[in-house]
């Protein structure tokens, strides 16, 4: 099992939370072992995992300024573009992906701009415009992939057009293609302070019992130009990952989300299982279902464990010689 995990380090994508400031490294209460970093501490963290073989990061901002329009997501000199540029300066070969969504930046916590602030009716046109502006800023800073997760209609094609028309043909798109409305996002919303203030996301995320629409959404993202398609969450949706794998040849990512991570951590703290073996079993399950990439908060622990093992092994060899 360990060998299987080692062979698949290249499939791991490590998600990271970024906020404004210097020297920030705050642990996220709902996600033990995960932190909010500022751009400088992010570089240290990226270096730690990169030296151990992880070369793909997915960045989220924890925004402290929020308004109705989520405008801090797409103003100049914002946090994510700065962090992307710093990462690329220090590690030109790291593949940097950025989340494109408004929920961390809106005062109401919804993923798009609302038509009417008293109810959840997303203004799709305005939302696409905002998401496109955000994607352009990230692309200009050097992001390799932008990953729209707002679930606005036609978000992939709108962003593709914006990128192409502004000289960013090489910037790729990872679509959150089949994104289910899920309780498993709970700890993330705690981390990003992005839980909706009213209503819920059922209007723009998939119902857990609807595999038919999930497959349609994947097909739609491919048609709109997504380079990577994604199923999210992973563990309760391995059947969806498998069905997507069997139907489409595109690079497929599975998002092992915050709630899945938090359950493992909670059970480990209670002594219900061996955390390392549990994580390896989870990675094996997601791989078996057919995913090419696994976005997981466990990424850091995995490379840490593998390295410790190797160091120990080398020591043993030295002793027996
Ligand atoms: C934002 C977004 C969410 C996650 C990633 N991007 C959550 C949501 O819809 O509230 C969840 C990730 C996780 O739980 O790890 N649209």
Tab-separated table of N, CA, C and O in Angstrom, residues 9-100:
chain	number	residue	atom	x	y	z
A	9	UNK	N	2.401	10.031	-5.703
A	9	UNK	CA	2.601	11.393	-5.167
A	9	UNK	C	2.310	12.435	-6.256
A	9	UNK	O	1.781	13.505	-5.994
A	10	UNK	N	2.640	12.071	-7.476
A	10	UNK	CA	2.406	12.981	-8.599
A	10	UNK	C	0.933	13.246	-8.875
A	10	UNK	O	0.596	14.155	-9.629
A	11	UNK	N	0.057	12.456	-8.280
A	11	UNK	CA	-1.390	12.684	-8.475
A	11	UNK	C	-1.965	13.629	-7.435
A	11	UNK	O	-3.121	14.022	-7.525
A	12	UNK	N	-1.171	13.934	-6.404
A	12	UNK	CA	-1.746	14.708	-5.307
A	12	UNK	C	-1.729	16.216	-5.566
A	12	UNK	O	-0.764	16.759	-6.096
A	13	UNK	N	-2.817	16.850	-5.204
A	13	UNK	CA	-2.910	18.312	-5.257
A	13	UNK	C	-3.174	18.755	-3.817
A	13	UNK	O	-4.093	18.256	-3.165
A	14	UNK	N	-2.355	19.697	-3.344
A	14	UNK	CA	-2.457	20.143	-1.942
A	14	UNK	C	-3.184	21.495	-1.888
A	14	UNK	O	-2.678	22.485	-2.406
A	15	UNK	N	-4.365	21.540	-1.256
A	15	UNK	CA	-5.093	22.811	-1.144
A	15	UNK	C	-4.561	23.649	0.025
A	15	UNK	O	-4.276	23.106	1.090
A	16	UNK	N	-4.464	24.941	-0.172
A	16	UNK	CA	-3.918	25.825	0.862
A	16	UNK	C	-4.759	27.094	0.992
A	16	UNK	O	-5.285	27.602	0.000
A	17	UNK	N	-4.866	27.573	2.214
A	17	UNK	CA	-5.654	28.782	2.500
A	17	UNK	C	-4.724	29.966	2.743
A	17	UNK	O	-3.809	29.877	3.573
A	18	UNK	N	-4.999	31.042	2.033
A	18	UNK	CA	-4.106	32.198	2.099
A	18	UNK	C	-4.850	33.430	2.601
A	18	UNK	O	-5.982	33.683	2.196
A	19	UNK	N	-4.166	34.195	3.465
A	19	UNK	CA	-4.746	35.480	3.851
A	19	UNK	C	-3.692	36.573	3.838
A	19	UNK	O	-2.497	36.300	3.705
A	20	UNK	N	-4.175	37.798	3.957
A	20	UNK	CA	-3.284	38.947	3.922
A	20	UNK	C	-2.391	38.952	5.153
A	20	UNK	O	-2.783	38.434	6.193
A	21	UNK	N	-1.224	39.552	5.041
A	21	UNK	CA	-0.384	39.720	6.214
A	21	UNK	C	1.008	39.177	6.028
A	21	UNK	O	1.384	38.741	4.934
A	22	UNK	N	1.771	39.220	7.115
A	22	UNK	CA	3.148	38.720	7.097
A	22	UNK	C	3.309	37.791	8.293
A	22	UNK	O	2.828	38.096	9.391
A	23	UNK	N	3.963	36.678	8.073
A	23	UNK	CA	4.254	35.751	9.171
A	23	UNK	C	3.038	35.037	9.743
A	23	UNK	O	3.074	34.525	10.851
A	24	UNK	N	1.952	34.984	8.975
A	24	UNK	CA	0.734	34.349	9.488
A	24	UNK	C	0.785	32.841	9.285
A	24	UNK	O	1.105	32.357	8.197
A	25	UNK	N	0.513	32.101	10.358
A	25	UNK	CA	0.299	30.655	10.232
A	25	UNK	C	-0.642	30.249	11.358
A	25	UNK	O	-0.224	29.951	12.462
A	26	UNK	N	-1.942	30.340	11.054
A	26	UNK	CA	-2.967	30.074	12.080
A	26	UNK	C	-3.612	28.734	11.797
A	26	UNK	O	-4.113	28.514	10.691
A	27	UNK	N	-3.660	27.897	12.804
A	27	UNK	CA	-4.306	26.599	12.581
A	27	UNK	C	-5.821	26.788	12.454
A	27	UNK	O	-6.419	27.600	13.146
A	28	UNK	N	-6.421	26.015	11.558
A	28	UNK	CA	-7.865	26.090	11.341
A	28	UNK	C	-8.538	25.087	12.283
A	28	UNK	O	-8.282	23.887	12.198
A	29	UNK	N	-9.375	25.604	13.183
A	29	UNK	CA	-9.927	24.750	14.246
A	29	UNK	C	-10.684	23.548	13.688
A	29	UNK	O	-10.572	22.441	14.200
A	30	UNK	N	-11.432	23.757	12.610
A	30	UNK	CA	-12.257	22.669	12.075
A	30	UNK	C	-11.455	21.685	11.220
A	30	UNK	O	-11.973	20.652	10.805
A	31	UNK	N	-10.184	22.033	10.936
A	31	UNK	CA	-9.354	21.174	10.093
A	31	UNK	C	-7.955	21.054	10.708
A	31	UNK	O	-6.998	21.659	10.213
A	32	UNK	N	-7.812	20.254	11.766
A	32	UNK	CA	-6.517	20.165	12.448
A	32	UNK	C	-5.391	19.819	11.471
A	32	UNK	O	-5.570	18.953	10.606
A	33	UNK	N	-4.268	20.543	11.601
A	33	UNK	CA	-3.144	20.275	10.690
A	33	UNK	C	-3.188	21.128	9.426
A	33	UNK	O	-2.278	21.076	8.611
A	34	UNK	N	-4.254	21.924	9.262
A	34	UNK	CA	-4.337	22.847	8.121
A	34	UNK	C	-4.293	24.275	8.677
A	34	UNK	O	-4.803	24.524	9.761
A	35	UNK	N	-3.698	25.165	7.894
A	35	UNK	CA	-3.434	26.513	8.386
A	35	UNK	C	-3.885	27.584	7.406
A	35	UNK	O	-4.023	27.328	6.218
A	36	UNK	N	-4.048	28.772	7.947
A	36	UNK	CA	-4.177	29.950	7.077
A	36	UNK	C	-2.779	30.544	7.015
A	36	UNK	O	-2.185	30.841	8.056
A	37	UNK	N	-2.274	30.697	5.788
A	37	UNK	CA	-0.915	31.217	5.601
A	37	UNK	C	-0.954	32.597	4.977
A	37	UNK	O	-1.852	32.913	4.196
A	38	UNK	N	0.075	33.398	5.268
A	38	UNK	CA	0.281	34.596	4.462
A	38	UNK	C	1.255	34.196	3.351
A	38	UNK	O	1.815	33.091	3.379
A	39	UNK	N	1.471	35.078	2.375
A	39	UNK	CA	2.272	34.683	1.206
A	39	UNK	C	3.673	34.196	1.596
A	39	UNK	O	4.198	33.256	1.001
A	40	UNK	N	4.266	34.813	2.631
A	40	UNK	CA	5.639	34.409	3.001
A	40	UNK	C	5.683	33.028	3.665
A	40	UNK	O	6.529	32.192	3.329
A	41	UNK	N	4.747	32.759	4.572
A	41	UNK	CA	4.760	31.439	5.216
A	41	UNK	C	4.292	30.366	4.223
A	41	UNK	O	4.666	29.199	4.346
A	42	UNK	N	3.508	30.790	3.256
A	42	UNK	CA	3.092	29.866	2.196
A	42	UNK	C	4.311	29.307	1.454
A	42	UNK	O	4.359	28.127	1.091
A	43	UNK	N	5.296	30.174	1.243
A	43	UNK	CA	6.497	29.741	0.523
A	43	UNK	C	7.211	28.619	1.295
A	43	UNK	O	7.650	27.625	0.718
A	44	UNK	N	7.269	28.768	2.626
A	44	UNK	CA	7.912	27.718	3.435
A	44	UNK	C	7.142	26.406	3.319
A	44	UNK	O	7.717	25.331	3.179
A	45	UNK	N	5.824	26.520	3.405
A	45	UNK	CA	4.987	25.319	3.337
A	45	UNK	C	5.111	24.652	1.955
A	45	UNK	O	5.235	23.434	1.837
A	46	UNK	N	5.082	25.478	0.927
A	46	UNK	CA	5.198	24.941	-0.439
A	46	UNK	C	6.552	24.257	-0.605
A	46	UNK	O	6.647	23.183	-1.199
A	47	UNK	N	7.594	24.867	-0.044
A	47	UNK	CA	8.934	24.284	-0.135
A	47	UNK	C	8.981	22.916	0.539
A	47	UNK	O	9.549	21.957	-0.001
A	48	UNK	N	8.339	22.812	1.703
A	48	UNK	CA	8.320	21.547	2.443
A	48	UNK	C	7.735	20.422	1.591
A	48	UNK	O	8.319	19.346	1.471
A	49	UNK	N	6.588	20.680	0.992
A	49	UNK	CA	5.958	19.594	0.217
A	49	UNK	C	6.636	19.395	-1.140
A	49	UNK	O	6.751	18.264	-1.625
A	50	UNK	N	7.112	20.483	-1.720
A	50	UNK	CA	7.738	20.376	-3.045
A	50	UNK	C	9.015	19.529	-2.988
A	50	UNK	O	9.239	18.676	-3.843
A	51	UNK	N	9.804	19.749	-1.929
A	51	UNK	CA	11.029	18.942	-1.755
A	51	UNK	C	10.706	17.464	-1.618
A	51	UNK	O	11.548	16.608	-1.846
A	52	UNK	N	9.491	17.187	-1.184
A	52	UNK	CA	9.077	15.798	-0.976
A	52	UNK	C	8.218	15.261	-2.110
A	52	UNK	O	7.595	14.209	-1.984
A	53	UNK	N	8.128	16.014	-3.197
A	53	UNK	CA	7.510	15.437	-4.400
A	53	UNK	C	6.139	15.945	-4.792
A	53	UNK	O	5.577	15.508	-5.797
A	54	UNK	N	5.573	16.879	-4.011
A	54	UNK	CA	4.267	17.414	-4.426
A	54	UNK	C	4.485	18.667	-5.267
A	54	UNK	O	5.133	19.610	-4.817
A	55	UNK	N	3.953	18.656	-6.472
A	55	UNK	CA	4.202	19.811	-7.346
A	55	UNK	C	2.915	20.484	-7.814
A	55	UNK	O	2.924	21.223	-8.791
A	56	UNK	N	1.803	20.213	-7.125
A	56	UNK	CA	0.539	20.862	-7.512
A	56	UNK	C	-0.157	21.420	-6.274
A	56	UNK	O	-0.398	20.706	-5.310
A	57	UNK	N	-0.472	22.715	-6.333
A	57	UNK	CA	-1.134	23.382	-5.213
A	57	UNK	C	-2.423	24.028	-5.705
A	57	UNK	O	-2.494	24.482	-6.847
A	58	UNK	N	-3.411	24.058	-4.834
A	58	UNK	CA	-4.676	24.740	-5.149
A	58	UNK	C	-4.906	25.791	-4.071
A	58	UNK	O	-4.955	25.462	-2.882
A	59	UNK	N	-5.009	27.059	-4.472
A	59	UNK	CA	-5.080	28.144	-3.496
A	59	UNK	C	-6.481	28.713	-3.304
A	59	UNK	O	-7.209	28.941	-4.280
A	60	UNK	N	-6.809	28.959	-2.044
A	60	UNK	CA	-8.059	29.619	-1.664
A	60	UNK	C	-7.713	30.831	-0.829
A	60	UNK	O	-6.801	30.780	-0.008
A	61	UNK	N	-8.461	31.890	-1.002
A	61	UNK	CA	-8.226	33.039	-0.127
A	61	UNK	C	-9.211	33.042	1.052
A	61	UNK	O	-10.379	32.677	0.900
A	62	UNK	N	-8.708	33.465	2.189
A	62	UNK	CA	-9.576	33.767	3.320
A	62	UNK	C	-9.660	35.285	3.327
A	62	UNK	O	-8.720	35.959	3.731
A	63	UNK	N	-10.763	35.812	2.816
A	63	UNK	CA	-10.848	37.264	2.648
A	63	UNK	C	-11.374	37.924	3.919
A	63	UNK	O	-12.310	37.423	4.533
A	64	UNK	N	-10.746	39.040	4.293
A	64	UNK	CA	-11.300	39.727	5.463
A	64	UNK	C	-12.222	40.867	5.053
A	64	UNK	O	-13.027	41.336	5.842
A	65	UNK	N	-12.115	41.297	3.800
A	65	UNK	CA	-13.033	42.354	3.344
A	65	UNK	C	-14.106	41.715	2.469
A	65	UNK	O	-13.802	41.091	1.450
A	66	UNK	N	-15.352	41.849	2.889
A	66	UNK	CA	-16.442	41.229	2.135
A	66	UNK	C	-17.509	42.266	1.833
A	66	UNK	O	-17.758	43.157	2.644
A	67	UNK	N	-18.108	42.178	0.664
A	67	UNK	CA	-19.269	43.009	0.366
A	67	UNK	C	-20.257	42.206	-0.479
A	67	UNK	O	-19.993	41.057	-0.816
A	68	UNK	N	-21.362	42.868	-0.803
A	68	UNK	CA	-22.439	42.222	-1.547
A	68	UNK	C	-21.975	41.634	-2.891
A	68	UNK	O	-22.514	40.653	-3.364
A	69	UNK	N	-20.972	42.283	-3.497
A	69	UNK	CA	-20.532	41.894	-4.841
A	69	UNK	C	-19.269	41.038	-4.840
A	69	UNK	O	-18.785	40.640	-5.892
A	70	UNK	N	-18.718	40.817	-3.667
A	70	UNK	CA	-17.478	40.040	-3.592
A	70	UNK	C	-16.339	40.756	-4.295
A	70	UNK	O	-15.447	40.122	-4.864
A	71	UNK	N	-16.354	42.102	-4.248
A	71	UNK	CA	-15.435	42.839	-5.111
A	71	UNK	C	-13.957	42.691	-4.736
A	71	UNK	O	-13.093	42.902	-5.584
A	72	UNK	N	-13.655	42.275	-3.505
A	72	UNK	CA	-12.222	42.127	-3.191
A	72	UNK	C	-11.623	40.929	-3.929
A	72	UNK	O	-10.409	40.762	-3.967
A	73	UNK	N	-12.475	40.103	-4.540
A	73	UNK	CA	-11.970	38.963	-5.324
A	73	UNK	C	-11.345	39.428	-6.637
A	73	UNK	O	-10.505	38.736	-7.200
A	74	UNK	N	-11.782	40.587	-7.137
A	74	UNK	CA	-11.313	40.983	-8.466
A	74	UNK	C	-10.809	42.423	-8.527
A	74	UNK	O	-10.875	43.084	-9.547
A	75	UNK	N	-10.313	42.920	-7.379
A	75	UNK	CA	-9.659	44.235	-7.451
A	75	UNK	C	-8.154	44.003	-7.639
A	75	UNK	O	-7.639	42.920	-7.357
A	76	UNK	N	-7.499	45.027	-8.107
A	76	UNK	CA	-6.046	44.934	-8.331
A	76	UNK	C	-5.326	44.709	-7.008
A	76	UNK	O	-5.858	45.028	-5.951
A	77	UNK	N	-4.126	44.196	-7.073
A	77	UNK	CA	-3.285	43.964	-5.893
A	77	UNK	C	-3.960	43.114	-4.823
A	77	UNK	O	-3.855	43.404	-3.646
A	78	UNK	N	-4.673	42.096	-5.225
A	78	UNK	CA	-5.302	41.283	-4.190
A	78	UNK	C	-4.382	40.138	-3.758
A	78	UNK	O	-3.281	39.959	-4.280
A	79	UNK	N	-4.838	39.425	-2.767
A	79	UNK	CA	-3.972	38.486	-2.051
A	79	UNK	C	-3.518	37.296	-2.904
A	79	UNK	O	-2.344	36.944	-2.927
A	80	UNK	N	-4.451	36.681	-3.612
A	80	UNK	CA	-4.098	35.476	-4.366
A	80	UNK	C	-3.091	35.757	-5.490
A	80	UNK	O	-2.077	35.060	-5.597
A	81	UNK	N	-3.324	36.781	-6.319
A	81	UNK	CA	-2.323	37.047	-7.363
A	81	UNK	C	-0.919	37.263	-6.779
A	81	UNK	O	0.070	36.761	-7.327
A	82	UNK	N	-0.842	37.942	-5.656
A	82	UNK	CA	0.462	38.162	-5.029
A	82	UNK	C	1.079	36.826	-4.603
A	82	UNK	O	2.261	36.551	-4.875
A	83	UNK	N	0.260	35.977	-3.981
A	83	UNK	CA	0.755	34.673	-3.522
A	83	UNK	C	1.196	33.811	-4.716
A	83	UNK	O	2.231	33.136	-4.657
A	84	UNK	N	0.438	33.870	-5.792
A	84	UNK	CA	0.785	33.087	-6.994
A	84	UNK	C	2.132	33.554	-7.540
A	84	UNK	O	3.020	32.741	-7.835
A	85	UNK	N	2.294	34.867	-7.637
A	85	UNK	CA	3.542	35.406	-8.187
A	85	UNK	C	4.735	35.004	-7.313
A	85	UNK	O	5.800	34.629	-7.820
A	86	UNK	N	4.549	35.074	-6.005
A	86	UNK	CA	5.631	34.677	-5.083
A	86	UNK	C	5.976	33.198	-5.244
A	86	UNK	O	7.152	32.819	-5.261
A	87	UNK	N	4.953	32.376	-5.360
A	87	UNK	CA	5.186	30.938	-5.526
A	87	UNK	C	5.971	30.670	-6.807
A	87	UNK	O	6.942	29.921	-6.822
A	88	UNK	N	5.529	31.315	-7.879
A	88	UNK	CA	6.170	31.090	-9.182
A	88	UNK	C	7.614	31.601	-9.193
A	88	UNK	O	8.471	31.047	-9.870
A	89	UNK	N	7.854	32.669	-8.442
A	89	UNK	CA	9.206	33.214	-8.362
A	89	UNK	C	10.128	32.213	-7.646
A	89	UNK	O	11.239	31.951	-8.073
A	90	UNK	N	9.630	31.628	-6.573
A	90	UNK	CA	10.433	30.692	-5.784
A	90	UNK	C	10.503	29.288	-6.371
A	90	UNK	O	11.500	28.597	-6.208
A	91	UNK	N	9.394	28.851	-6.952
A	91	UNK	CA	9.327	27.477	-7.480
A	91	UNK	C	8.684	27.498	-8.865
A	91	UNK	O	7.491	27.182	-9.010
A	92	UNK	N	9.465	27.853	-9.890
A	92	UNK	CA	8.863	28.009	-11.219
A	92	UNK	C	8.151	26.753	-11.715
A	92	UNK	O	7.239	26.845	-12.530
A	93	UNK	N	8.556	25.588	-11.208
A	93	UNK	CA	7.959	24.355	-11.726
A	93	UNK	C	6.729	23.878	-10.980
A	93	UNK	O	6.111	22.888	-11.356
A	94	UNK	N	6.396	24.539	-9.894
A	94	UNK	CA	5.170	24.134	-9.187
A	94	UNK	C	3.965	24.534	-10.035
A	94	UNK	O	3.936	25.625	-10.618
A	95	UNK	N	3.003	23.626	-10.125
A	95	UNK	CA	1.773	23.928	-10.866
A	95	UNK	C	0.799	24.577	-9.890
A	95	UNK	O	0.404	23.972	-8.894
A	96	UNK	N	0.463	25.820	-10.184
A	96	UNK	CA	-0.391	26.570	-9.262
A	96	UNK	C	-1.810	26.665	-9.823
A	96	UNK	O	-2.014	27.104	-10.950
A	97	UNK	N	-2.753	26.242	-9.013
A	97	UNK	CA	-4.162	26.301	-9.387
A	97	UNK	C	-4.853	27.246	-8.408
A	97	UNK	O	-4.491	27.268	-7.228
A	98	UNK	N	-5.838	27.984	-8.877
A	98	UNK	CA	-6.531	28.900	-7.960
A	98	UNK	C	-8.036	28.707	-8.053
A	98	UNK	O	-8.579	28.486	-9.145
A	99	UNK	N	-8.685	28.784	-6.920
A	99	UNK	CA	-10.141	28.650	-6.871
A	99	UNK	C	-10.779	29.952	-7.359
A	99	UNK	O	-10.355	31.042	-6.971
A	100	UNK	N	-11.780	29.808	-8.221
A	100	UNK	CA	-12.467	30.989	-8.738
A	100	UNK	C	-13.926	30.923	-8.286
A	100	UNK	O	-14.746	30.213	-8.872
